[in-house]
PDB file of C-alpha atoms and ligand atoms in Angstrom:
ATOM      1  CA  MET Y   4      -9.180  36.048  -5.327  1.00 73.00           C
ATOM      2  CA  ALA Y   5     -11.632  37.061  -8.322  1.00 87.00           C
ATOM      3  CA  TYR Y   6     -10.779  35.696 -11.871  1.00 97.00           C
ATOM      4  CA  GLU Y   7     -12.196  36.507 -15.288  1.00 97.00           C
ATOM      5  CA  ASN Y   8     -11.608  33.328 -16.892  1.00 98.00           C
ATOM      6  CA  ILE Y   9     -11.573  30.472 -14.519  1.00 98.00           C
ATOM      7  CA  LEU Y  10     -13.375  29.691 -11.552  1.00 98.00           C
ATOM      8  CA  SER Y  11     -11.654  27.919  -8.433  1.00 98.00           C
ATOM      9  CA  ALA Y  12     -13.500  26.413  -5.482  1.00 98.00           C
ATOM     10  CA  LEU Y  13     -12.271  24.518  -2.440  1.00 98.00           C
ATOM     11  CA  GLU Y  14     -14.494  21.686  -0.946  1.00 98.00           C
ATOM     12  CA  ASN Y  15     -13.377  18.786   1.389  1.00 97.00           C
ATOM     13  CA  ASN Y  16      -9.668  19.486   0.749  1.00 97.00           C
ATOM     14  CA  ILE Y  17     -10.314  19.306  -3.080  1.00 98.00           C
ATOM     15  CA  THR Y  18      -9.770  22.217  -4.964  1.00 98.00           C
ATOM     16  CA  THR Y  19     -11.463  22.265  -8.578  1.00 98.00           C
ATOM     17  CA  ILE Y  20     -10.067  24.446 -10.791  1.00 98.00           C
ATOM     18  CA  THR Y  21     -12.797  25.397 -14.094  1.00 98.00           C
ATOM     19  CA  ILE Y  22     -11.507  26.601 -17.182  1.00 98.00           C
ATOM     20  CA  ASN Y  23     -14.585  29.130 -17.839  1.00 98.00           C
ATOM     21  CA  ARG Y  24     -14.742  30.617 -21.352  1.00 96.00           C
ATOM     22  CA  PRO Y  25     -17.344  28.196 -22.906  1.00 95.00           C
ATOM     23  CA  SER Y  26     -18.184  30.615 -25.922  1.00 95.00           C
ATOM     24  CA  LYS Y  27     -14.448  30.054 -27.043  1.00 96.00           C
ATOM     25  CA  LEU Y  28     -14.658  26.412 -26.025  1.00 97.00           C
ATOM     26  CA  ASN Y  29     -12.207  27.210 -23.118  1.00 98.00           C
ATOM     27  CA  ALA Y  30      -9.304  28.150 -25.472  1.00 97.00           C
ATOM     28  CA  LEU Y  31      -6.164  29.122 -23.542  1.00 97.00           C
ATOM     29  CA  ASN Y  32      -5.510  32.997 -24.038  1.00 96.00           C
ATOM     30  CA  GLN Y  33      -2.554  34.529 -22.218  1.00 96.00           C
ATOM     31  CA  ALA Y  34      -5.177  35.795 -19.388  1.00 97.00           C
ATOM     32  CA  THR Y  35      -6.298  32.216 -18.923  1.00 98.00           C
ATOM     33  CA  ILE Y  36      -3.045  30.971 -18.636  1.00 98.00           C
ATOM     34  CA  ASN Y  37      -1.793  33.564 -16.119  1.00 98.00           C
ATOM     35  CA  GLU Y  38      -4.909  33.154 -13.979  1.00 98.00           C
ATOM     36  CA  LEU Y  39      -4.483  29.415 -14.009  1.00 98.00           C
ATOM     37  CA  HIS Y  40      -0.939  29.770 -12.963  1.00 98.00           C
ATOM     38  CA  LYS Y  41      -2.197  31.965  -9.785  1.00 98.00           C
ATOM     39  CA  ALA Y  42      -4.942  29.229  -9.292  1.00 98.00           C
ATOM     40  CA  PHE Y  43      -2.426  26.242  -8.979  1.00 98.00           C
ATOM     41  CA  LYS Y  44       0.054  28.164  -7.200  1.00 98.00           C
ATOM     42  CA  LYS Y  45      -2.505  29.296  -4.581  1.00 98.00           C
ATOM     43  CA  ALA Y  46      -3.758  25.839  -4.269  1.00 98.00           C
ATOM     44  CA  ASP Y  47      -0.403  24.012  -4.043  1.00 98.00           C
ATOM     45  CA  GLU Y  48       0.515  26.604  -1.173  1.00 97.00           C
ATOM     46  CA  ASP Y  49      -2.882  26.094   0.463  1.00 97.00           C
ATOM     47  CA  LYS Y  50      -2.620  23.574   3.447  1.00 95.00           C
ATOM     48  CA  LYS Y  51      -6.117  22.645   3.055  1.00 96.00           C
ATOM     49  CA  THR Y  52      -5.711  21.688  -0.741  1.00 98.00           C
ATOM     50  CA  LYS Y  53      -4.855  17.972  -0.894  1.00 98.00           C
ATOM     51  CA  VAL Y  54      -5.857  17.435  -4.426  1.00 98.00           C
ATOM     52  CA  ILE Y  55      -6.613  19.579  -7.213  1.00 98.00           C
ATOM     53  CA  ILE Y  56      -8.666  18.756 -10.290  1.00 99.00           C
ATOM     54  CA  ILE Y  57      -8.738  20.760 -13.370  1.00 99.00           C
ATOM     55  CA  THR Y  58     -11.848  20.614 -15.819  1.00 98.00           C
ATOM     56  CA  GLY Y  59     -13.510  22.686 -18.352  1.00 98.00           C
ATOM     57  CA  SER Y  60     -16.842  24.411 -18.086  1.00 98.00           C
ATOM     58  CA  GLY Y  61     -19.859  23.280 -20.352  1.00 95.00           C
ATOM     59  CA  GLU Y  62     -20.562  20.314 -22.076  1.00 94.00           C
ATOM     60  CA  LYS Y  63     -18.255  20.688 -24.811  1.00 97.00           C
ATOM     61  CA  ALA Y  64     -15.013  21.405 -24.402  1.00 98.00           C
ATOM     62  CA  PHE Y  65     -12.286  20.702 -21.667  1.00 98.00           C
ATOM     63  CA  VAL Y  66     -10.097  23.341 -24.012  1.00 98.00           C
ATOM     64  CA  ALA Y  67     -10.026  23.512 -27.657  1.00 97.00           C
ATOM     65  CA  GLY Y  68      -6.389  24.613 -27.587  1.00 96.00           C
ATOM     66  CA  ALA Y  69      -4.189  27.596 -27.435  1.00 95.00           C
ATOM     67  CA  ASP Y  70      -6.100  30.633 -28.475  1.00 94.00           C
ATOM     68  CA  ILE Y  71      -5.230  30.976 -32.185  1.00 94.00           C
ATOM     69  CA  SER Y  72      -6.527  34.569 -32.567  1.00 93.00           C
ATOM     70  CA  GLU Y  73      -3.883  35.539 -30.197  1.00 95.00           C
ATOM     71  CA  PHE Y  74      -0.837  34.158 -32.277  1.00 94.00           C
ATOM     72  CA  ALA Y  75      -1.827  34.239 -35.714  1.00 94.00           C
ATOM     73  CA  ASP Y  76       0.462  36.982 -36.579  1.00 95.00           C
ATOM     74  CA  PHE Y  77       3.580  36.351 -34.272  1.00 97.00           C
ATOM     75  CA  SER Y  78       7.162  36.292 -35.265  1.00 97.00           C
ATOM     76  CA  VAL Y  79       9.457  33.606 -34.956  1.00 98.00           C
ATOM     77  CA  SER Y  80      11.030  35.062 -31.603  1.00 98.00           C
ATOM     78  CA  GLN Y  81       7.243  35.764 -30.278  1.00 97.00           C
ATOM     79  CA  GLY Y  82       6.540  32.071 -31.141  1.00 97.00           C
ATOM     80  CA  GLU Y  83       9.422  30.826 -28.940  1.00 98.00           C
ATOM     81  CA  LYS Y  84       8.780  33.193 -26.301  1.00 97.00           C
ATOM     82  CA  LEU Y  85       4.937  31.973 -26.118  1.00 97.00           C
ATOM     83  CA  ALA Y  86       5.883  28.316 -25.949  1.00 98.00           C
ATOM     84  CA  ALA Y  87       8.559  29.221 -23.588  1.00 98.00           C
ATOM     85  CA  GLU Y  88       6.739  31.214 -21.093  1.00 97.00           C
ATOM     86  CA  GLY Y  89       3.452  29.195 -21.513  1.00 98.00           C
ATOM     87  CA  GLN Y  90       5.416  25.947 -20.514  1.00 98.00           C
ATOM     88  CA  ALA Y  91       7.222  27.735 -17.469  1.00 98.00           C
ATOM     89  CA  LYS Y  92       4.135  29.367 -16.448  1.00 98.00           C
ATOM     90  CA  LEU Y  93       1.366  26.516 -16.783  1.00 98.00           C
ATOM     91  CA  PHE Y  94       2.504  23.058 -18.260  1.00 98.00           C
ATOM     92  CA  ASP Y  95       5.825  22.192 -16.661  1.00 98.00           C
ATOM     93  CA  PHE Y  96       4.639  24.103 -13.559  1.00 98.00           C
ATOM     94  CA  VAL Y  97       1.527  21.954 -13.430  1.00 98.00           C
ATOM     95  CA  ALA Y  98       3.431  18.911 -13.849  1.00 98.00           C
ATOM     96  CA  HIS Y  99       5.813  19.336 -11.236  1.00 98.00           C
ATOM     97  CA  LEU Y 100       3.390  20.634  -8.515  1.00 98.00           C
ATOM     98  CA  SER Y 101       3.724  18.677  -5.320  1.00 97.00           C
ATOM     99  CA  THR Y 102      -0.125  18.570  -4.900  1.00 98.00           C
ATOM    100  CA  PRO Y 103      -1.784  15.784  -7.391  1.00 98.00           C
ATOM    101  CA  VAL Y 104      -3.287  17.222  -9.991  1.00 98.00           C
ATOM    102  CA  ILE Y 105      -6.290  15.233 -11.752  1.00 99.00           C
ATOM    103  CA  ALA Y 106      -7.277  16.319 -15.217  1.00 99.00           C
ATOM    104  CA  ALA Y 107     -11.086  15.704 -15.810  1.00 99.00           C
ATOM    105  CA  VAL Y 108     -11.453  15.918 -19.624  1.00 98.00           C
ATOM    106  CA  ASN Y 109     -15.002  16.776 -20.227  1.00 98.00           C
ATOM    107  CA  GLY Y 110     -15.014  17.166 -24.092  1.00 98.00           C
ATOM    108  CA  PHE Y 111     -12.652  18.570 -26.584  1.00 98.00           C
ATOM    109  CA  ALA Y 112      -8.915  18.334 -25.221  1.00 98.00           C
ATOM    110  CA  LEU Y 113      -7.077  19.686 -28.447  1.00 98.00           C
ATOM    111  CA  GLY Y 114      -3.694  21.290 -28.566  1.00 98.00           C
ATOM    112  CA  GLY Y 115      -3.016  23.253 -25.671  1.00 98.00           C
ATOM    113  CA  GLY Y 116      -5.844  21.370 -24.073  1.00 98.00           C
ATOM    114  CA  LEU Y 117      -4.443  18.248 -24.173  1.00 98.00           C
ATOM    115  CA  GLU Y 118      -1.064  19.516 -23.311  1.00 98.00           C
ATOM    116  CA  LEU Y 119      -2.658  21.090 -20.211  1.00 98.00           C
ATOM    117  CA  ALA Y 120      -4.474  17.692 -19.543  1.00 99.00           C
ATOM    118  CA  MET Y 121      -0.933  15.586 -20.312  1.00 98.00           C
ATOM    119  CA  ALA Y 122       0.824  17.889 -17.837  1.00 98.00           C
ATOM    120  CA  ALA Y 123      -1.657  16.845 -14.950  1.00 98.00           C
ATOM    121  CA  HIS Y 124      -0.430  13.777 -12.789  1.00 98.00           C
ATOM    122  CA  PHE Y 125      -3.098  11.637 -14.533  1.00 98.00           C
ATOM    123  CA  ARG Y 126      -6.287  11.942 -16.467  1.00 98.00           C
ATOM    124  CA  ILE Y 127      -9.954  10.647 -16.693  1.00 98.00           C
ATOM    125  CA  ALA Y 128     -12.722  11.576 -19.434  1.00 98.00           C
ATOM    126  CA  SER Y 129     -16.148  11.463 -19.946  1.00 98.00           C
ATOM    127  CA  ASP Y 130     -17.469   9.607 -22.935  1.00 98.00           C
ATOM    128  CA  ASN Y 131     -17.883  12.772 -25.059  1.00 98.00           C
ATOM    129  CA  ALA Y 132     -14.434  13.519 -25.004  1.00 98.00           C
ATOM    130  CA  LYS Y 133     -12.233  13.962 -28.091  1.00 98.00           C
ATOM    131  CA  MET Y 134      -8.293  14.395 -28.071  1.00 98.00           C
ATOM    132  CA  GLY Y 135      -5.679  15.498 -30.357  1.00 98.00           C
ATOM    133  CA  LEU Y 136      -2.831  17.387 -31.370  1.00 98.00           C
ATOM    134  CA  PRO Y 137      -4.029  19.151 -34.476  1.00 98.00           C
ATOM    135  CA  GLU Y 138      -1.249  21.879 -34.639  1.00 98.00           C
ATOM    136  CA  VAL Y 139       0.362  20.658 -38.044  1.00 98.00           C
ATOM    137  CA  SER Y 140      -2.999  21.430 -39.685  1.00 98.00           C
ATOM    138  CA  LEU Y 141      -2.358  24.999 -38.624  1.00 97.00           C
ATOM    139  CA  GLY Y 142       1.201  25.000 -39.671  1.00 97.00           C
ATOM    140  CA  VAL Y 143       2.844  24.788 -36.399  1.00 98.00           C
ATOM    141  CA  ILE Y 144       3.822  22.052 -34.149  1.00 98.00           C
ATOM    142  CA  PRO Y 145       2.444  21.443 -30.301  1.00 98.00           C
ATOM    143  CA  GLY Y 146       4.395  24.009 -28.293  1.00 98.00           C
ATOM    144  CA  TYR Y 147       3.402  23.457 -24.718  1.00 98.00           C
ATOM    145  CA  GLY Y 148       4.946  20.108 -24.020  1.00 98.00           C
ATOM    146  CA  GLY Y 149       2.953  17.868 -26.499  1.00 98.00           C
ATOM    147  CA  THR Y 150       5.959  16.530 -28.462  1.00 98.00           C
ATOM    148  CA  GLN Y 151       7.345  15.187 -25.260  1.00 97.00           C
ATOM    149  CA  ARG Y 152       4.498  14.070 -23.106  1.00 98.00           C
ATOM    150  CA  LEU Y 153       2.411  12.025 -25.837  1.00 98.00           C
ATOM    151  CA  PRO Y 154       5.164  10.002 -26.484  1.00 98.00           C
ATOM    152  CA  GLN Y 155       5.759   9.301 -23.000  1.00 97.00           C
ATOM    153  CA  LEU Y 156       1.994   8.609 -22.125  1.00 98.00           C
ATOM    154  CA  VAL Y 157       1.021   6.633 -25.423  1.00 98.00           C
ATOM    155  CA  GLY Y 158       4.436   5.604 -27.087  1.00 98.00           C
ATOM    156  CA  LYS Y 159       6.483   7.367 -30.083  1.00 98.00           C
ATOM    157  CA  GLY Y 160       4.727   5.501 -33.058  1.00 98.00           C
ATOM    158  CA  ARG Y 161       1.298   6.314 -31.541  1.00 98.00           C
ATOM    159  CA  ALA Y 162       2.328  10.024 -31.041  1.00 98.00           C
ATOM    160  CA  MET Y 163       3.848  10.361 -34.457  1.00 98.00           C
ATOM    161  CA  GLU Y 164       0.522   9.513 -36.189  1.00 98.00           C
ATOM    162  CA  LEU Y 165      -1.610  11.448 -33.902  1.00 98.00           C
ATOM    163  CA  ILE Y 166       0.699  14.368 -34.530  1.00 98.00           C
ATOM    164  CA  MET Y 167       1.136  13.873 -38.218  1.00 98.00           C
ATOM    165  CA  THR Y 168      -2.423  13.230 -38.865  1.00 98.00           C
ATOM    166  CA  ALA Y 169      -3.709  16.107 -36.839  1.00 98.00           C
ATOM    167  CA  GLY Y 170      -6.726  13.872 -35.926  1.00 97.00           C
ATOM    168  CA  MET Y 171      -8.781  13.202 -32.670  1.00 98.00           C
ATOM    169  CA  ILE Y 172      -9.386  10.057 -30.952  1.00 98.00           C
ATOM    170  CA  ASP Y 173     -12.430   9.481 -28.763  1.00 98.00           C
ATOM    171  CA  ALA Y 174     -12.172   8.483 -25.248  1.00 98.00           C
ATOM    172  CA  ASN Y 175     -12.131   5.034 -25.598  1.00 98.00           C
ATOM    173  CA  GLN Y 176      -9.274   4.877 -27.740  1.00 98.00           C
ATOM    174  CA  ALA Y 177      -7.555   7.307 -25.258  1.00 98.00           C
ATOM    175  CA  LEU Y 178      -8.341   4.653 -22.775  1.00 98.00           C
ATOM    176  CA  GLN Y 179      -6.831   2.019 -24.985  1.00 98.00           C
ATOM    177  CA  TYR Y 180      -3.645   3.940 -25.587  1.00 98.00           C
ATOM    178  CA  GLY Y 181      -3.437   4.805 -21.849  1.00 98.00           C
ATOM    179  CA  LEU Y 182      -3.716   8.341 -22.254  1.00 98.00           C
ATOM    180  CA  VAL Y 183      -6.691   8.543 -19.944  1.00 98.00           C
ATOM    181  CA  ASN Y 184      -7.087   6.251 -17.044  1.00 98.00           C
ATOM    182  CA  HIS Y 185     -10.947   5.729 -16.756  1.00 98.00           C
ATOM    183  CA  VAL Y 186     -14.094   6.727 -18.785  1.00 98.00           C
ATOM    184  CA  THR Y 187     -17.163   7.831 -17.569  1.00 98.00           C
ATOM    185  CA  THR Y 188     -20.613   9.473 -18.325  1.00 98.00           C
ATOM    186  CA  LEU Y 189     -20.242  13.397 -18.643  1.00 98.00           C
ATOM    187  CA  GLU Y 190     -22.447  13.317 -15.485  1.00 98.00           C
ATOM    188  CA  GLU Y 191     -20.338  10.964 -13.439  1.00 98.00           C
ATOM    189  CA  LEU Y 192     -17.131  12.760 -14.745  1.00 98.00           C
ATOM    190  CA  LEU Y 193     -16.694  14.952 -11.637  1.00 98.00           C
ATOM    191  CA  PRO Y 194     -18.003  12.711  -9.052  1.00 98.00           C
ATOM    192  CA  PHE Y 195     -15.652  10.211 -10.021  1.00 98.00           C
ATOM    193  CA  ALA Y 196     -12.676  12.491  -9.987  1.00 98.00           C
ATOM    194  CA  GLU Y 197     -13.643  13.445  -6.208  1.00 98.00           C
ATOM    195  CA  LYS Y 198     -13.959   9.813  -5.414  1.00 98.00           C
ATOM    196  CA  LEU Y 199     -10.501   9.295  -6.953  1.00 98.00           C
ATOM    197  CA  ALA Y 200      -9.089  12.294  -5.016  1.00 98.00           C
ATOM    198  CA  SER Y 201     -10.796  11.529  -1.864  1.00 98.00           C
ATOM    199  CA  LYS Y 202      -8.959   8.061  -2.114  1.00 98.00           C
ATOM    200  CA  ILE Y 203      -5.749  10.377  -2.437  1.00 98.00           C
ATOM    201  CA  LYS Y 204      -6.340  12.519   0.017  1.00 96.00           C
ATOM    202  CA  ARG Y 205      -6.371   9.915   2.905  1.00 96.00           C
ATOM    203  CA  ASN Y 206      -2.637   9.312   2.140  1.00 97.00           C
ATOM    204  CA  SER Y 207       0.235  11.267   3.350  1.00 98.00           C
ATOM    205  CA  SER Y 208       0.644  14.681   1.212  1.00 97.00           C
ATOM    206  CA  VAL Y 209       4.304  14.814   1.926  1.00 97.00           C
ATOM    207  CA  ALA Y 210       4.964  11.520   0.718  1.00 98.00           C
ATOM    208  CA  ILE Y 211       2.858  11.789  -2.395  1.00 98.00           C
ATOM    209  CA  ALA Y 212       4.922  15.114  -3.190  1.00 98.00           C
ATOM    210  CA  ALA Y 213       7.900  13.103  -2.949  1.00 98.00           C
ATOM    211  CA  ALA Y 214       6.504  10.061  -5.463  1.00 98.00           C
ATOM    212  CA  ILE Y 215       5.442  13.003  -7.882  1.00 98.00           C
ATOM    213  CA  GLU Y 216       9.286  14.248  -7.690  1.00 97.00           C
ATOM    214  CA  ALA Y 217      10.728  10.558  -8.179  1.00 98.00           C
ATOM    215  CA  VAL Y 218       8.250   9.476 -10.982  1.00 98.00           C
ATOM    216  CA  ASN Y 219       8.935  12.991 -12.886  1.00 97.00           C
ATOM    217  CA  ALA Y 220      12.811  12.794 -12.439  1.00 97.00           C
ATOM    218  CA  GLY Y 221      12.538   9.575 -14.549  1.00 95.00           C
ATOM    219  CA  PHE Y 222      11.548  11.794 -17.277  1.00 93.00           C
ATOM    220  CA  GLU Y 223      13.980  14.415 -17.105  1.00 91.00           C
ATOM    221  CA  ASP Y 224      17.077  15.060 -19.051  1.00 87.00           C
ATOM    222  CA  GLY Y 225      20.223  14.612 -17.042  1.00 91.00           C
ATOM    223  CA  GLU Y 226      18.416  13.105 -13.984  1.00 94.00           C
ATOM    224  CA  ASN Y 227      18.531   9.561 -12.855  1.00 96.00           C
ATOM    225  CA  GLY Y 228      15.087   8.314 -11.762  1.00 97.00           C
ATOM    226  CA  PHE Y 229      16.462   5.473  -9.508  1.00 98.00           C
ATOM    227  CA  GLU Y 230      18.868   7.715  -7.613  1.00 97.00           C
ATOM    228  CA  ALA Y 231      15.793  10.356  -7.337  1.00 97.00           C
ATOM    229  CA  GLU Y 232      13.873   7.555  -5.860  1.00 98.00           C
ATOM    230  CA  ILE Y 233      16.616   6.562  -3.131  1.00 98.00           C
ATOM    231  CA  THR Y 234      16.933  10.581  -2.138  1.00 98.00           C
ATOM    232  CA  GLN Y 235      13.168  10.789  -1.962  1.00 98.00           C
ATOM    233  CA  PHE Y 236      12.631   7.754   0.008  1.00 98.00           C
ATOM    234  CA  GLY Y 237      15.311   8.730   2.254  1.00 98.00           C
ATOM    235  CA  LYS Y 238      13.897  11.897   3.038  1.00 98.00           C
ATOM    236  CA  CYS Y 239      10.313  10.643   4.148  1.00 98.00           C
ATOM    237  CA  PHE Y 240      12.073   8.957   6.977  1.00 98.00           C
ATOM    238  CA  GLY Y 241      12.656  12.327   8.328  1.00 97.00           C
ATOM    239  CA  THR Y 242       9.040  13.740   8.380  1.00 98.00           C
ATOM    240  CA  ALA Y 243       6.185  13.825  10.536  1.00 97.00           C
ATOM    241  CA  ASP Y 244       4.039  11.947   8.286  1.00 98.00           C
ATOM    242  CA  PHE Y 245       6.441   9.062   8.110  1.00 98.00           C
ATOM    243  CA  GLN Y 246       6.179   8.978  12.097  1.00 97.00           C
ATOM    244  CA  GLU Y 247       2.404   9.206  12.133  1.00 97.00           C
ATOM    245  CA  GLY Y 248       2.039   6.489   9.196  1.00 97.00           C
ATOM    246  CA  THR Y 249       4.115   3.838  10.610  1.00 97.00           C
ATOM    247  CA  GLN Y 250       2.889   4.208  14.469  1.00 97.00           C
ATOM    248  CA  ALA Y 251      -0.719   4.175  13.275  1.00 97.00           C
ATOM    249  CA  PHE Y 252      -0.141   1.107  11.512  1.00 97.00           C
ATOM    250  CA  LEU Y 253       1.865  -0.444  14.439  1.00 97.00           C
ATOM    251  CA  GLN Y 254      -0.906   0.620  16.860  1.00 97.00           C
ATOM    252  CA  LYS Y 255      -3.623  -0.422  14.754  1.00 97.00           C
ATOM    253  CA  ARG Y 256      -5.605   2.731  14.149  1.00 97.00           C
ATOM    254  CA  LYS Y 257      -5.812   5.122  11.139  1.00 96.00           C
ATOM    255  CA  ALA Y 258      -3.173   7.307  10.083  1.00 96.00           C
ATOM    256  CA  ASP Y 259      -3.998  11.221  10.914  1.00 96.00           C
ATOM    257  CA  PHE Y 260      -1.414  12.798   8.973  1.00 97.00           C
ATOM    258  CA  PRO Y 261      -0.033  16.353   9.685  1.00 95.00           C
ATOM    259  CA  GLY Y 262       0.530  16.677   6.067  1.00 90.00           C
ATOM    260  CA  LYS Y 263       2.091  19.605   3.850  1.00 82.00           C
TER     261      LYS Y 263
HETATM  262  N1  COA N 308      -8.659  29.364 -30.286  1.00 58.57           N
HETATM  263  C1  COA N 308      -9.660  30.416 -30.221  1.00 58.57           C
HETATM  264  N2  COA N 308     -10.813  30.283 -30.523  1.00 58.57           N
HETATM  265  C2  COA N 308     -11.106  29.213 -30.593  1.00 58.57           C
HETATM  266  C3  COA N 308     -10.485  27.698 -30.442  1.00 58.57           C
HETATM  267  C4  COA N 308      -9.077  28.345 -30.422  1.00 58.57           C
HETATM  268  N3  COA N 308      -8.377  27.154 -30.295  1.00 58.57           N
HETATM  269  N4  COA N 308     -11.133  26.944 -30.813  1.00 58.57           N
HETATM  270  C5  COA N 308     -12.482  26.994 -30.664  1.00 58.57           C
HETATM  271  N5  COA N 308     -12.628  28.555 -30.754  1.00 58.57           N
HETATM  272  C6  COA N 308     -13.711  29.435 -30.886  1.00 58.57           C
HETATM  273  C7  COA N 308     -14.291  29.662 -32.364  1.00 58.57           C
HETATM  274  O1  COA N 308     -13.447  30.523 -32.976  1.00 58.57           O
HETATM  275  C8  COA N 308     -15.716  29.873 -31.947  1.00 58.57           C
HETATM  276  O2  COA N 308     -15.740  31.342 -31.658  1.00 58.57           O
HETATM  277  P1  COA N 308     -16.783  32.397 -32.396  1.00 58.57           P
HETATM  278  O3  COA N 308     -18.165  31.615 -31.913  1.00 58.57           O
HETATM  279  O4  COA N 308     -16.628  33.586 -31.804  1.00 58.57           O
HETATM  280  O5  COA N 308     -16.410  32.232 -33.453  1.00 58.57           O
HETATM  281  C9  COA N 308     -16.108  29.091 -30.835  1.00 58.57           C
HETATM  282  O6  COA N 308     -14.754  28.764 -30.035  1.00 58.57           O
HETATM  283  C10 COA N 308     -16.919  27.897 -31.122  1.00 58.57           C
HETATM  284  O7  COA N 308     -15.996  26.894 -31.706  1.00 58.57           O
HETATM  285  P2  COA N 308     -16.664  26.212 -33.133  1.00 58.57           P
HETATM  286  O8  COA N 308     -15.276  26.107 -33.947  1.00 58.57           O
HETATM  287  O9  COA N 308     -17.788  27.123 -33.734  1.00 58.57           O
HETATM  288  O10 COA N 308     -17.082  24.984 -32.726  1.00 58.57           O
HETATM  289  P3  COA N 308     -17.448  23.793 -33.396  1.00 58.57           P
HETATM  290  O11 COA N 308     -18.169  22.645 -32.842  1.00 58.57           O
HETATM  291  O12 COA N 308     -17.755  24.123 -34.758  1.00 58.57           O
HETATM  292  O13 COA N 308     -15.979  23.028 -33.744  1.00 58.57           O
HETATM  293  C11 COA N 308     -13.657  22.314 -32.746  1.00 58.57           C
HETATM  294  C12 COA N 308     -15.128  22.502 -32.299  1.00 58.57           C
HETATM  295  C13 COA N 308     -13.135  22.116 -31.592  1.00 58.57           C
HETATM  296  C14 COA N 308     -13.520  21.316 -33.829  1.00 58.57           C
HETATM  297  C15 COA N 308     -13.507  23.793 -33.475  1.00 58.57           C
HETATM  298  O14 COA N 308     -13.655  24.833 -32.576  1.00 58.57           O
HETATM  299  C16 COA N 308     -11.946  23.761 -33.710  1.00 58.57           C
HETATM  300  O15 COA N 308     -11.269  22.989 -34.502  1.00 58.57           O
HETATM  301  N6  COA N 308     -10.876  24.683 -32.977  1.00 58.57           N
HETATM  302  C17 COA N 308      -9.525  24.772 -33.146  1.00 58.57           C
HETATM  303  C18 COA N 308      -8.648  23.536 -32.260  1.00 58.57           C
HETATM  304  C19 COA N 308      -7.121  23.719 -32.616  1.00 58.57           C
HETATM  305  O16 COA N 308      -6.552  23.631 -33.706  1.00 58.57           O
HETATM  306  N7  COA N 308      -6.542  23.629 -31.557  1.00 58.57           N
HETATM  307  C20 COA N 308      -4.956  23.894 -31.635  1.00 58.57           C
HETATM  308  C21 COA N 308      -4.738  25.146 -31.463  1.00 58.57           C
HETATM  309  S1  COA N 308      -3.103  25.298 -31.410  1.00 58.57           S
END
C-alpha cells in the first residue's frame, strides 16, 4: 500500500510505522491519521507482524502535535467531532490493538504526538526527546485521550501540572515519571526498540493479545479488570499456543507458537 505521509516496513516480524512529514515536524493532519489507521489495521491483521514500532522521521520530532492549521477555524461541533473521530480511528484503536505497539519517541512528542505515544502499549525515548501537552497555550485542551492517559501513566498531580503549565519535560524526567520505560541515544533508539520487540515476539502473540485486553480492562469505565483477567486467563487454555507453550516446557524444548 502506498502512503503519502507515513512509511510502513515489515522486517523480522516487526512492522515499523514512521510518520513522515519532517518539514511539519510530523504534525498529525487528517490525512496522516487516516493513513496511520490503515497501516495499524493492516499490521494487526498481518499474521507475520508480531510487534509494531511507531516512530517519527528525522532527528527532531516524533510528532509535534495535531496539525494546528487544520482546526484553527473549527466550530464547537467540528471540534467535538475532531476529537471523537481521532480517538476512534487512531488513539483508542492503537490502545486496543491486539498486536503490541511500542512508541519510539525520537524528538518532540507534543499534544497529539504525546497522546499517540501514550496510546501505544509502552514507550521508549531518545535523550533529545521533549514531551508535553501544550494545548491550553492554544486555548484548547488535549482531545485525543491526553487528559485520561497522562494521569494514568504519571499520576494526577504531575498530569495536572504538565497540562496546566503547557510545559515540556525532557526524556530523563519522563523516565523518572514512568512516562517512558527507557532512554537511549538517538542512534540507539530503533535498534533498542527492535531488541525489545525481538524479546516480545518469542512469546505467544495470542497470550499477549489476551494480556493487553486484561490490562486495558482495568482502565475502562464499567469494566472489572480482575474479572476480565479471569475470562482471558480461561480463554488461553483453549488455544493452540497454550498447548504448544506447556508441551514445549514439559518436553524441555523451545516453544514454536502457532500465534495469531
Ligand atoms: N501543527 C502544524 N504545523 C506544525 C506543528 C503543528 N502542531 N508543529 C510544527 N509545525 C510546523 C511549523 O508551522 C513549521 O512549518 P513552516 O516551516 O511551514 O512554518 C514547521 O513545522 C517547523 O516548526 P517550527 O515551529 O519552525 O520549529 P521550531 O524548532 O522553531 O519549534 C516546536 C518546534 C515543536 C517548539 C514548535 O513547532 C511548536 O511549538 N509546535 C506546536 C506544538 C503544539 O502546540 N502542539 C500541540 C498542538 S494541539
